């Protein structure tokens, strides 16, 4: 099992890559049989093509920044909050999801669930 430090480094890398316009690199962090539920309650994404498509939406923004605000790691699980700011066509938006990730023995993300509500948690900048 990856150490707490290993998991923390993967979380930091994930937050950085989400804003780096590199959906393929983000998808590389996930196990082949991983699932993404973002936001919680939405349809599960269950394969690499779906992961790349999902993160490509963010990569398509003209400006993107992200910042890890806090994180906790216990066993194979990380919980963290990060700030994601995006801008396109002169409009800016911010969201601060709380993500819950579990990790496999290989250090790949096995599950990711993002806790946020699109109806109330998107801030217009």
CSV table of C-alpha atoms in Angstrom, one decimal, residues 39 82-85 92-98 114-125:
chain,number,residue,atom,x,y,z
A,39,UNK,CA,-20.2,15.6,-8.3
A,82,UNK,CA,-9.0,22.5,-3.4
A,83,UNK,CA,-9.9,25.7,-5.1
A,84,UNK,CA,-10.4,25.6,-8.9
A,85,UNK,CA,-10.7,28.8,-10.8
A,92,UNK,CA,-14.7,33.5,-14.5
A,93,UNK,CA,-15.9,30.8,-12.1
A,94,UNK,CA,-14.6,29.2,-8.9
A,95,UNK,CA,-15.5,26.0,-7.1
A,96,UNK,CA,-14.1,24.4,-4.0
A,97,UNK,CA,-14.9,20.7,-4.0
A,98,UNK,CA,-14.1,18.3,-1.2
A,114,UNK,CA,-16.2,15.0,-5.4
A,115,UNK,CA,-18.6,16.6,-2.9
A,116,UNK,CA,-20.0,19.8,-4.2
A,117,UNK,CA,-23.3,21.0,-5.6
A,118,UNK,CA,-23.3,22.6,-9.1
A,119,UNK,CA,-26.5,24.5,-8.2
A,120,UNK,CA,-25.1,26.3,-5.2
A,121,UNK,CA,-21.3,25.9,-5.1
A,122,UNK,CA,-20.1,27.7,-8.2
A,123,UNK,CA,-19.0,31.2,-7.5
A,124,UNK,CA,-19.0,33.7,-10.4
A,125,UNK,CA,-15.9,35.9,-10.4
